[in-house]
PDB file of C-alpha atoms in Angstrom:
ATOM      1  CA  MET T   1      -0.100  -0.084   0.079  1.00  0.00           C
ATOM      2  CA  PRO T   2       2.686   2.433   0.866  1.00  0.00           C
ATOM      3  CA  MET T   3       4.166   1.783  -2.539  1.00  0.00           C
ATOM      4  CA  LYS T   4       1.198   2.156  -4.531  1.00  0.00           C
ATOM      5  CA  LYS T   5       1.108   5.767  -2.855  1.00  0.00           C
ATOM      6  CA  TYR T   6       4.858   6.363  -3.615  1.00  0.00           C
ATOM      7  CA  PHE T   7       4.306   5.512  -7.150  1.00  0.00           C
ATOM      8  CA  THR T   8       1.038   7.433  -7.424  1.00  0.00           C
ATOM      9  CA  GLY T   9       2.778  10.559  -6.028  1.00  0.00           C
ATOM     10  CA  ARG T  10       5.486  10.214  -8.129  1.00  0.00           C
ATOM     11  CA  PHE T  11       3.351  10.067 -11.351  1.00  0.00           C
ATOM     12  CA  ARG T  12       1.600  12.986 -10.105  1.00  0.00           C
ATOM     13  CA  ILE T  13       4.927  14.795  -9.912  1.00  0.00           C
ATOM     14  CA  LEU T  14       5.953  13.862 -13.291  1.00  0.00           C
ATOM     15  CA  LEU T  15       2.892  15.097 -14.657  1.00  0.00           C
ATOM     16  CA  PHE T  16       3.029  18.401 -13.116  1.00  0.00           C
ATOM     17  CA  GLU T  17       6.633  18.449 -14.568  1.00  0.00           C
ATOM     18  CA  ASP T  18       5.245  17.714 -18.067  1.00  0.00           C
ATOM     19  CA  THR T  19       2.573  20.249 -17.720  1.00  0.00           C
ATOM     20  CA  ILE T  20       5.001  22.949 -16.560  1.00  0.00           C
ATOM     21  CA  ARG T  21       7.391  22.185 -19.354  1.00  0.00           C
ATOM     22  CA  ALA T  22       4.772  22.537 -22.058  1.00  0.00           C
ATOM     23  CA  ILE T  23       3.415  25.601 -20.639  1.00  0.00           C
ATOM     24  CA  PHE T  24       6.839  26.920 -20.817  1.00  0.00           C
ATOM     25  CA  GLU T  25       7.779  25.500 -24.249  1.00  0.00           C
ATOM     26  CA  THR T  26       4.425  27.369 -25.327  1.00  0.00           C
ATOM     27  CA  GLN T  27       5.211  30.593 -23.985  1.00  0.00           C
ATOM     28  CA  MET T  28       8.651  30.677 -25.619  1.00  0.00           C
ATOM     29  CA  SER T  29       7.311  29.699 -28.885  1.00  0.00           C
ATOM     30  CA  ALA T  30       5.135  32.682 -28.876  1.00  0.00           C
ATOM     31  CA  ILE T  31       7.783  35.228 -27.646  1.00  0.00           C
ATOM     32  CA  GLN T  32      10.114  33.482 -30.451  1.00  0.00           C
ATOM     33  CA  ARG T  33       7.223  34.422 -32.954  1.00  0.00           C
ATOM     34  CA  SER T  34       6.625  37.758 -31.584  1.00  0.00           C
ATOM     35  CA  LEU T  35      10.301  38.741 -31.381  1.00  0.00           C
ATOM     36  CA  PRO T  36      10.712  40.351 -34.883  1.00  0.00           C
ATOM     37  CA  LEU T  37       7.425  42.420 -34.328  1.00  0.00           C
ATOM     38  CA  LEU T  38       8.827  43.355 -30.782  1.00  0.00           C
ATOM     39  CA  LEU T  39      12.266  44.487 -32.126  1.00  0.00           C
ATOM     40  CA  CYS T  40      10.472  46.621 -35.120  1.00  0.00           C
ATOM     41  CA  LEU T  41       8.501  48.295 -32.252  1.00  0.00           C
ATOM     42  CA  LEU T  42      11.678  49.131 -30.223  1.00  0.00           C
ATOM     43  CA  ILE T  43      13.536  50.685 -33.344  1.00  0.00           C
ATOM     44  CA  VAL T  44      10.316  52.646 -34.195  1.00  0.00           C
ATOM     45  CA  ALA T  45      10.378  53.834 -30.780  1.00  0.00           C
ATOM     46  CA  CYS T  46      13.705  54.769 -30.635  1.00  0.00           C
ATOM     47  CA  GLU T  47      13.423  56.887 -33.562  1.00  0.00           C
ATOM     48  CA  ASP T  48      13.204  60.573 -33.643  1.00  0.00           C
ATOM     49  CA  THR T  49       9.658  61.285 -34.680  1.00  0.00           C
ATOM     50  CA  SER T  50       9.470  65.021 -33.528  1.00  0.00           C
ATOM     51  CA  ALA T  51       8.717  67.217 -36.220  1.00  0.00           C
ATOM     52  CA  PRO T  52      10.963  70.152 -37.060  1.00  0.00           C
ATOM     53  CA  PRO T  53      10.080  73.544 -35.720  1.00  0.00           C
ATOM     54  CA  PRO T  54       7.933  75.499 -37.748  1.00  0.00           C
ATOM     55  CA  THR T  55       9.593  78.020 -39.709  1.00  0.00           C
ATOM     56  CA  THR T  56       8.087  81.542 -39.856  1.00  0.00           C
ATOM     57  CA  ASP T  57       8.104  83.572 -43.404  1.00  0.00           C
ATOM     58  CA  VAL T  58      10.112  86.582 -43.088  1.00  0.00           C
ATOM     59  CA  CYS T  59       8.236  89.740 -44.352  1.00  0.00           C
ATOM     60  CA  PHE T  60      10.217  91.717 -46.833  1.00  0.00           C
ATOM     61  CA  THR T  61       8.389  95.052 -46.031  1.00  0.00           C
ATOM     62  CA  THR T  62       8.050  95.051 -42.524  1.00  0.00           C
ATOM     63  CA  GLN T  63      11.317  93.165 -41.441  1.00  0.00           C
ATOM     64  CA  VAL T  64      13.891  93.490 -44.402  1.00  0.00           C
ATOM     65  CA  GLN T  65      13.444  96.630 -46.188  1.00  0.00           C
ATOM     66  CA  PRO T  66      13.149  98.683 -43.067  1.00  0.00           C
ATOM     67  CA  VAL T  67      16.493  97.842 -41.912  1.00  0.00           C
ATOM     68  CA  ILE T  68      18.266  97.914 -45.221  1.00  0.00           C
ATOM     69  CA  ASP T  69      16.937 101.322 -45.735  1.00  0.00           C
ATOM     70  CA  ALA T  70      18.197 102.481 -42.270  1.00  0.00           C
ATOM     71  CA  GLY T  71      21.486 100.875 -42.697  1.00  0.00           C
ATOM     72  CA  CYS T  72      22.362 101.814 -46.307  1.00  0.00           C
ATOM     73  CA  ALA T  73      20.059 104.651 -47.428  1.00  0.00           C
ATOM     74  CA  LYS T  74      22.155 107.153 -46.223  1.00  0.00           C
ATOM     75  CA  SER T  75      23.727 110.393 -47.847  1.00  0.00           C
ATOM     76  CA  GLY T  76      26.864 109.479 -49.434  1.00  0.00           C
ATOM     77  CA  CYS T  77      25.847 105.996 -49.462  1.00  0.00           C
ATOM     78  CA  HIS T  78      22.419 104.524 -51.014  1.00  0.00           C
ATOM     79  CA  ASP T  79      20.638 107.674 -50.563  1.00  0.00           C
ATOM     80  CA  GLU T  80      17.132 108.641 -51.978  1.00  0.00           C
ATOM     81  CA  ALA T  81      18.781 108.878 -55.539  1.00  0.00           C
ATOM     82  CA  ASP T  82      19.642 105.254 -55.205  1.00  0.00           C
ATOM     83  CA  PRO T  83      17.450 103.856 -52.760  1.00  0.00           C
ATOM     84  CA  ALA T  84      18.458 100.401 -50.826  1.00  0.00           C
ATOM     85  CA  GLY T  85      15.621  98.801 -52.511  1.00  0.00           C
ATOM     86  CA  ASP T  86      16.822  99.042 -55.912  1.00  0.00           C
ATOM     87  CA  VAL T  87      20.055  98.079 -54.797  1.00  0.00           C
ATOM     88  CA  LEU T  88      18.637  94.800 -53.993  1.00  0.00           C
ATOM     89  CA  GLN T  89      17.696  94.384 -57.724  1.00  0.00           C
ATOM     90  CA  ARG T  90      21.264  94.509 -58.786  1.00  0.00           C
ATOM     91  CA  PRO T  91      22.670  91.278 -60.251  1.00  0.00           C
ATOM     92  CA  GLY T  92      24.265  88.913 -57.624  1.00  0.00           C
ATOM     93  CA  ILE T  93      23.323  91.230 -54.571  1.00  0.00           C
ATOM     94  CA  VAL T  94      20.702  88.422 -53.589  1.00  0.00           C
ATOM     95  CA  VAL T  95      20.588  85.068 -54.956  1.00  0.00           C
ATOM     96  CA  PRO T  96      16.821  83.785 -54.009  1.00  0.00           C
ATOM     97  CA  GLY T  97      17.130  80.457 -52.085  1.00  0.00           C
ATOM     98  CA  ASP T  98      20.821  80.651 -51.509  1.00  0.00           C
ATOM     99  CA  PRO T  99      22.155  82.935 -48.846  1.00  0.00           C
ATOM    100  CA  THR T 100      25.793  81.898 -49.363  1.00  0.00           C
ATOM    101  CA  GLN T 101      25.967  82.796 -52.679  1.00  0.00           C
ATOM    102  CA  SER T 102      24.165  86.493 -52.161  1.00  0.00           C
ATOM    103  CA  ARG T 103      26.611  89.306 -52.246  1.00  0.00           C
ATOM    104  CA  LEU T 104      24.498  91.007 -49.627  1.00  0.00           C
ATOM    105  CA  ILE T 105      25.202  88.526 -47.086  1.00  0.00           C
ATOM    106  CA  LYS T 106      29.114  88.567 -47.787  1.00  0.00           C
ATOM    107  CA  LEU T 107      29.136  92.204 -47.653  1.00  0.00           C
ATOM    108  CA  LEU T 108      27.239  92.327 -44.322  1.00  0.00           C
ATOM    109  CA  THR T 109      29.635  89.970 -42.815  1.00  0.00           C
ATOM    110  CA  SER T 110      33.072  90.595 -44.328  1.00  0.00           C
ATOM    111  CA  THR T 111      35.797  91.188 -41.779  1.00  0.00           C
ATOM    112  CA  ASP T 112      37.296  93.566 -44.284  1.00  0.00           C
ATOM    113  CA  LEU T 113      36.599  97.125 -43.336  1.00  0.00           C
ATOM    114  CA  THR T 114      37.109  98.185 -46.917  1.00  0.00           C
ATOM    115  CA  VAL T 115      34.387  95.684 -48.022  1.00  0.00           C
ATOM    116  CA  ARG T 116      31.980  95.612 -45.088  1.00  0.00           C
ATOM    117  CA  MET T 117      28.723  97.082 -45.648  1.00  0.00           C
ATOM    118  CA  PRO T 118      27.832  99.341 -43.739  1.00  0.00           C
ATOM    119  CA  PRO T 119      30.975 100.985 -43.898  1.00  0.00           C
ATOM    120  CA  PRO T 120      32.769 102.685 -41.014  1.00  0.00           C
ATOM    121  CA  PRO T 121      32.096 104.657 -38.778  1.00  0.00           C
ATOM    122  CA  TRP T 122      28.699 102.872 -39.286  1.00  0.00           C
ATOM    123  CA  PRO T 123      28.280  99.741 -37.172  1.00  0.00           C
ATOM    124  CA  ALA T 124      27.859  96.530 -38.859  1.00  0.00           C
ATOM    125  CA  PHE T 125      24.529  94.927 -38.508  1.00  0.00           C
ATOM    126  CA  ASP T 126      23.981  92.413 -35.604  1.00  0.00           C
ATOM    127  CA  SER T 127      23.674  88.595 -35.983  1.00  0.00           C
ATOM    128  CA  GLN T 128      20.318  88.720 -35.542  1.00  0.00           C
ATOM    129  CA  THR T 129      19.386  91.012 -38.380  1.00  0.00           C
ATOM    130  CA  ILE T 130      21.805  89.283 -40.640  1.00  0.00           C
ATOM    131  CA  ASN T 131      20.192  85.811 -39.872  1.00  0.00           C
ATOM    132  CA  THR T 132      16.671  87.404 -40.645  1.00  0.00           C
ATOM    133  CA  ILE T 133      17.978  88.475 -44.021  1.00  0.00           C
ATOM    134  CA  SER T 134      19.521  85.284 -44.461  1.00  0.00           C
ATOM    135  CA  GLN T 135      16.338  83.444 -43.720  1.00  0.00           C
ATOM    136  CA  TRP T 136      14.339  85.884 -46.062  1.00  0.00           C
ATOM    137  CA  ILE T 137      16.796  85.027 -48.901  1.00  0.00           C
ATOM    138  CA  ASP T 138      16.469  81.408 -48.219  1.00  0.00           C
ATOM    139  CA  GLN T 139      12.798  81.204 -48.413  1.00  0.00           C
ATOM    140  CA  GLY T 140      13.056  82.624 -51.978  1.00  0.00           C
ATOM    141  CA  ALA T 141      13.751  86.600 -51.463  1.00  0.00           C
ATOM    142  CA  SER T 142      10.096  87.460 -51.955  1.00  0.00           C
ATOM    143  CA  VAL T 143       9.338  91.190 -52.010  1.00  0.00           C
ATOM    144  CA  SER T 144       5.487  90.923 -51.619  1.00  0.00           C
ATOM    145  CA  ALA T 145       3.608  92.839 -48.535  1.00  0.00           C
ATOM    146  CA  CYS T 146       2.535  91.126 -45.707  1.00  0.00           C
ATOM    147  CA  THR T 147       0.721  91.812 -42.280  1.00  0.00           C
ATOM    148  CA  SER T 148       0.245  90.251 -39.163  1.00  0.00           C
ATOM    149  CA  PRO T 149      -2.581  90.568 -36.069  1.00  0.00           C
ATOM    150  CA  LEU T 150      -1.918  93.858 -34.516  1.00  0.00           C
ATOM    151  CA  ASP T 151      -1.740  93.079 -30.532  1.00  0.00           C
ATOM    152  CA  THR T 152      -2.304  95.926 -28.369  1.00  0.00           C
ATOM    153  CA  THR T 153      -3.173  93.941 -25.226  1.00  0.00           C
ATOM    154  CA  THR T 154       0.063  94.746 -23.515  1.00  0.00           C
ATOM    155  CA  ILE T 155       2.677  97.467 -25.046  1.00  0.00           C
ATOM    156  CA  THR T 156       6.011  98.380 -23.456  1.00  0.00           C
ATOM    157  CA  TYR T 157       8.998  99.667 -24.638  1.00  0.00           C
ATOM    158  CA  THR T 158      10.917  96.299 -24.593  1.00  0.00           C
ATOM    159  CA  SER T 159       8.125  93.909 -25.898  1.00  0.00           C
ATOM    160  CA  SER T 160       7.012  96.342 -28.964  1.00  0.00           C
ATOM    161  CA  ILE T 161       8.514  99.639 -29.219  1.00  0.00           C
ATOM    162  CA  LYS T 162      12.289  98.776 -29.126  1.00  0.00           C
ATOM    163  CA  ARG T 163      12.069  96.577 -32.242  1.00  0.00           C
ATOM    164  CA  ILE T 164      10.086  99.237 -34.266  1.00  0.00           C
ATOM    165  CA  VAL T 165      12.786 101.841 -33.176  1.00  0.00           C
ATOM    166  CA  ASP T 166      15.631  99.784 -33.993  1.00  0.00           C
ATOM    167  CA  LEU T 167      14.197  98.697 -37.264  1.00  0.00           C
ATOM    168  CA  TYR T 168      13.717 102.168 -38.524  1.00  0.00           C
ATOM    169  CA  CYS T 169      15.849 104.568 -36.516  1.00  0.00           C
ATOM    170  CA  VAL T 170      18.774 103.101 -34.836  1.00  0.00           C
ATOM    171  CA  GLY T 171      20.417 102.514 -38.279  1.00  0.00           C
ATOM    172  CA  CYS T 172      20.965 106.345 -38.320  1.00  0.00           C
ATOM    173  CA  HIS T 173      20.233 107.620 -34.707  1.00  0.00           C
ATOM    174  CA  ILE T 174      23.311 105.602 -32.947  1.00  0.00           C
ATOM    175  CA  LYS T 175      25.997 107.015 -30.473  1.00  0.00           C
ATOM    176  CA  GLN T 176      28.759 105.924 -32.516  1.00  0.00           C
ATOM    177  CA  VAL T 177      27.959 108.475 -35.423  1.00  0.00           C
ATOM    178  CA  SER T 178      28.498 112.126 -34.996  1.00  0.00           C
ATOM    179  CA  GLY T 179      25.554 114.342 -36.714  1.00  0.00           C
ATOM    180  CA  SER T 180      23.168 111.355 -36.762  1.00  0.00           C
ATOM    181  CA  GLY T 181      20.475 113.711 -34.939  1.00  0.00           C
ATOM    182  CA  PRO T 182      19.076 112.587 -31.771  1.00  0.00           C
ATOM    183  CA  ILE T 183      20.358 109.179 -30.069  1.00  0.00           C
ATOM    184  CA  LEU T 184      17.666 106.805 -29.903  1.00  0.00           C
ATOM    185  CA  THR T 185      19.133 103.811 -28.502  1.00  0.00           C
ATOM    186  CA  THR T 186      17.042 103.450 -25.133  1.00  0.00           C
ATOM    187  CA  HIS T 187      13.725 103.574 -23.640  1.00  0.00           C
ATOM    188  CA  ALA T 188      14.688 107.045 -22.011  1.00  0.00           C
ATOM    189  CA  ARG T 189      15.950 108.670 -25.018  1.00  0.00           C
ATOM    190  CA  VAL T 190      13.184 107.596 -27.263  1.00  0.00           C
ATOM    191  CA  LYS T 191      10.573 108.910 -24.441  1.00  0.00           C
ATOM    192  CA  ASP T 192      12.444 112.058 -24.396  1.00  0.00           C
ATOM    193  CA  GLU T 193      12.572 112.800 -28.201  1.00  0.00           C
ATOM    194  CA  ILE T 194       8.656 111.884 -28.177  1.00  0.00           C
ATOM    195  CA  ILE T 195       8.070 114.666 -25.432  1.00  0.00           C
ATOM    196  CA  ASN T 196      10.297 117.167 -26.128  1.00  0.00           C
ATOM    197  CA  GLY T 197      11.218 116.654 -29.917  1.00  0.00           C
ATOM    198  CA  HIS T 198       9.386 115.712 -33.008  1.00  0.00           C
ATOM    199  CA  PHE T 199       9.554 111.963 -33.171  1.00  0.00           C
ATOM    200  CA  MET T 200       5.928 111.291 -33.808  1.00  0.00           C
ATOM    201  CA  GLN T 201       5.488 114.049 -36.393  1.00  0.00           C
ATOM    202  CA  THR T 202       8.465 112.942 -38.445  1.00  0.00           C
ATOM    203  CA  ILE T 203       7.412 109.470 -38.540  1.00  0.00           C
ATOM    204  CA  GLU T 204       3.930 110.394 -39.550  1.00  0.00           C
ATOM    205  CA  HIS T 205       5.536 112.666 -42.186  1.00  0.00           C
ATOM    206  CA  GLU T 206       3.580 115.667 -41.240  1.00  0.00           C
ATOM    207  CA  ASP T 207       3.955 119.140 -43.275  1.00  0.00           C
ATOM    208  CA  GLY T 208       6.652 120.964 -42.188  1.00  0.00           C
ATOM    209  CA  TYR T 209       8.978 118.286 -40.777  1.00  0.00           C
ATOM    210  CA  VAL T 210      11.776 116.155 -42.172  1.00  0.00           C
ATOM    211  CA  PRO T 211      10.109 112.731 -43.011  1.00  0.00           C
ATOM    212  CA  MET T 212      11.839 109.822 -40.874  1.00  0.00           C
ATOM    213  CA  PRO T 213      13.183 107.283 -41.853  1.00  0.00           C
ATOM    214  CA  PRO T 214      14.750 108.780 -44.918  1.00  0.00           C
ATOM    215  CA  GLY T 215      14.474 106.931 -48.250  1.00  0.00           C
ATOM    216  CA  ARG T 216      11.197 105.358 -49.946  1.00  0.00           C
ATOM    217  CA  THR T 217      10.522 103.068 -46.528  1.00  0.00           C
ATOM    218  CA  ARG T 218       8.319 104.621 -43.968  1.00  0.00           C
ATOM    219  CA  VAL T 219       7.077 103.298 -40.750  1.00  0.00           C
ATOM    220  CA  SER T 220       3.852 100.994 -41.450  1.00  0.00           C
ATOM    221  CA  GLU T 221       0.241 102.338 -40.353  1.00  0.00           C
ATOM    222  CA  ARG T 222      -0.151  99.619 -38.187  1.00  0.00           C
ATOM    223  CA  GLU T 223       3.387 100.314 -36.438  1.00  0.00           C
ATOM    224  CA  VAL T 224       2.237 104.045 -36.092  1.00  0.00           C
ATOM    225  CA  GLU T 225      -0.668 103.068 -34.328  1.00  0.00           C
ATOM    226  CA  LEU T 226       1.083 100.935 -32.065  1.00  0.00           C
ATOM    227  CA  LEU T 227       3.256 103.820 -31.238  1.00  0.00           C
ATOM    228  CA  LYS T 228       0.380 106.054 -30.327  1.00  0.00           C
ATOM    229  CA  THR T 229      -1.400 103.363 -28.420  1.00  0.00           C
ATOM    230  CA  TRP T 230       1.948 103.094 -26.299  1.00  0.00           C
ATOM    231  CA  VAL T 231       2.169 106.982 -26.227  1.00  0.00           C
ATOM    232  CA  ARG T 232      -1.439 107.333 -24.851  1.00  0.00           C
ATOM    233  CA  ARG T 233      -0.755 104.813 -22.073  1.00  0.00           C
ATOM    234  CA  GLY T 234       2.363 106.638 -20.788  1.00  0.00           C
ATOM    235  CA  MET T 235       5.027 104.972 -22.674  1.00  0.00           C
ATOM    236  CA  PRO T 236       5.786 102.108 -20.201  1.00  0.00           C
TER     237      PRO T 236
END
């Protein structure tokens, strides 16, 4: 009787082992069949699926022409008789789609002061301005006008006005050049010129005042409205 129990128990143990082995082999077979799919999923998961950052189109009339005119359309350089906009039409100055082959970029970035534009004592364009012009050329150098929504929710010198003054005025009204008129490189100086000078009258081309900026570019109506709103709010 004890022997019978022993063999019965042994049989049960063997049967249990066979069952476990069968389950294990079934699971391993399923894993092996799924392995290629798992590898594919792993590869896909490791790939960089992030989309490239969207590029914003550069507007010629509000971002390129004003700074070119301010930096180049000066007396003795490309003045009103030879406005900067016409200079851009010269062969080789701008090669649409290829900033590296555009002579304009080579002139703006040259370290040779006898070649660089604007020439001394006028300061060179900063890297941000040159990057904007390069991006405009890379996008095809379109000269069409463009507009963007006018946001007057929060207007401060730093957030809104400095960009306009830098774009249209600072090319001439800078400390480095004597005889350039009022210096407009800081919040305090711009505010003082608006209060005690003729800043708004000149940019609006009122009769009896020298229109600013010189050349064929003028501050857009939208930007003038932004300046007026800023002035009404106390020029923060």
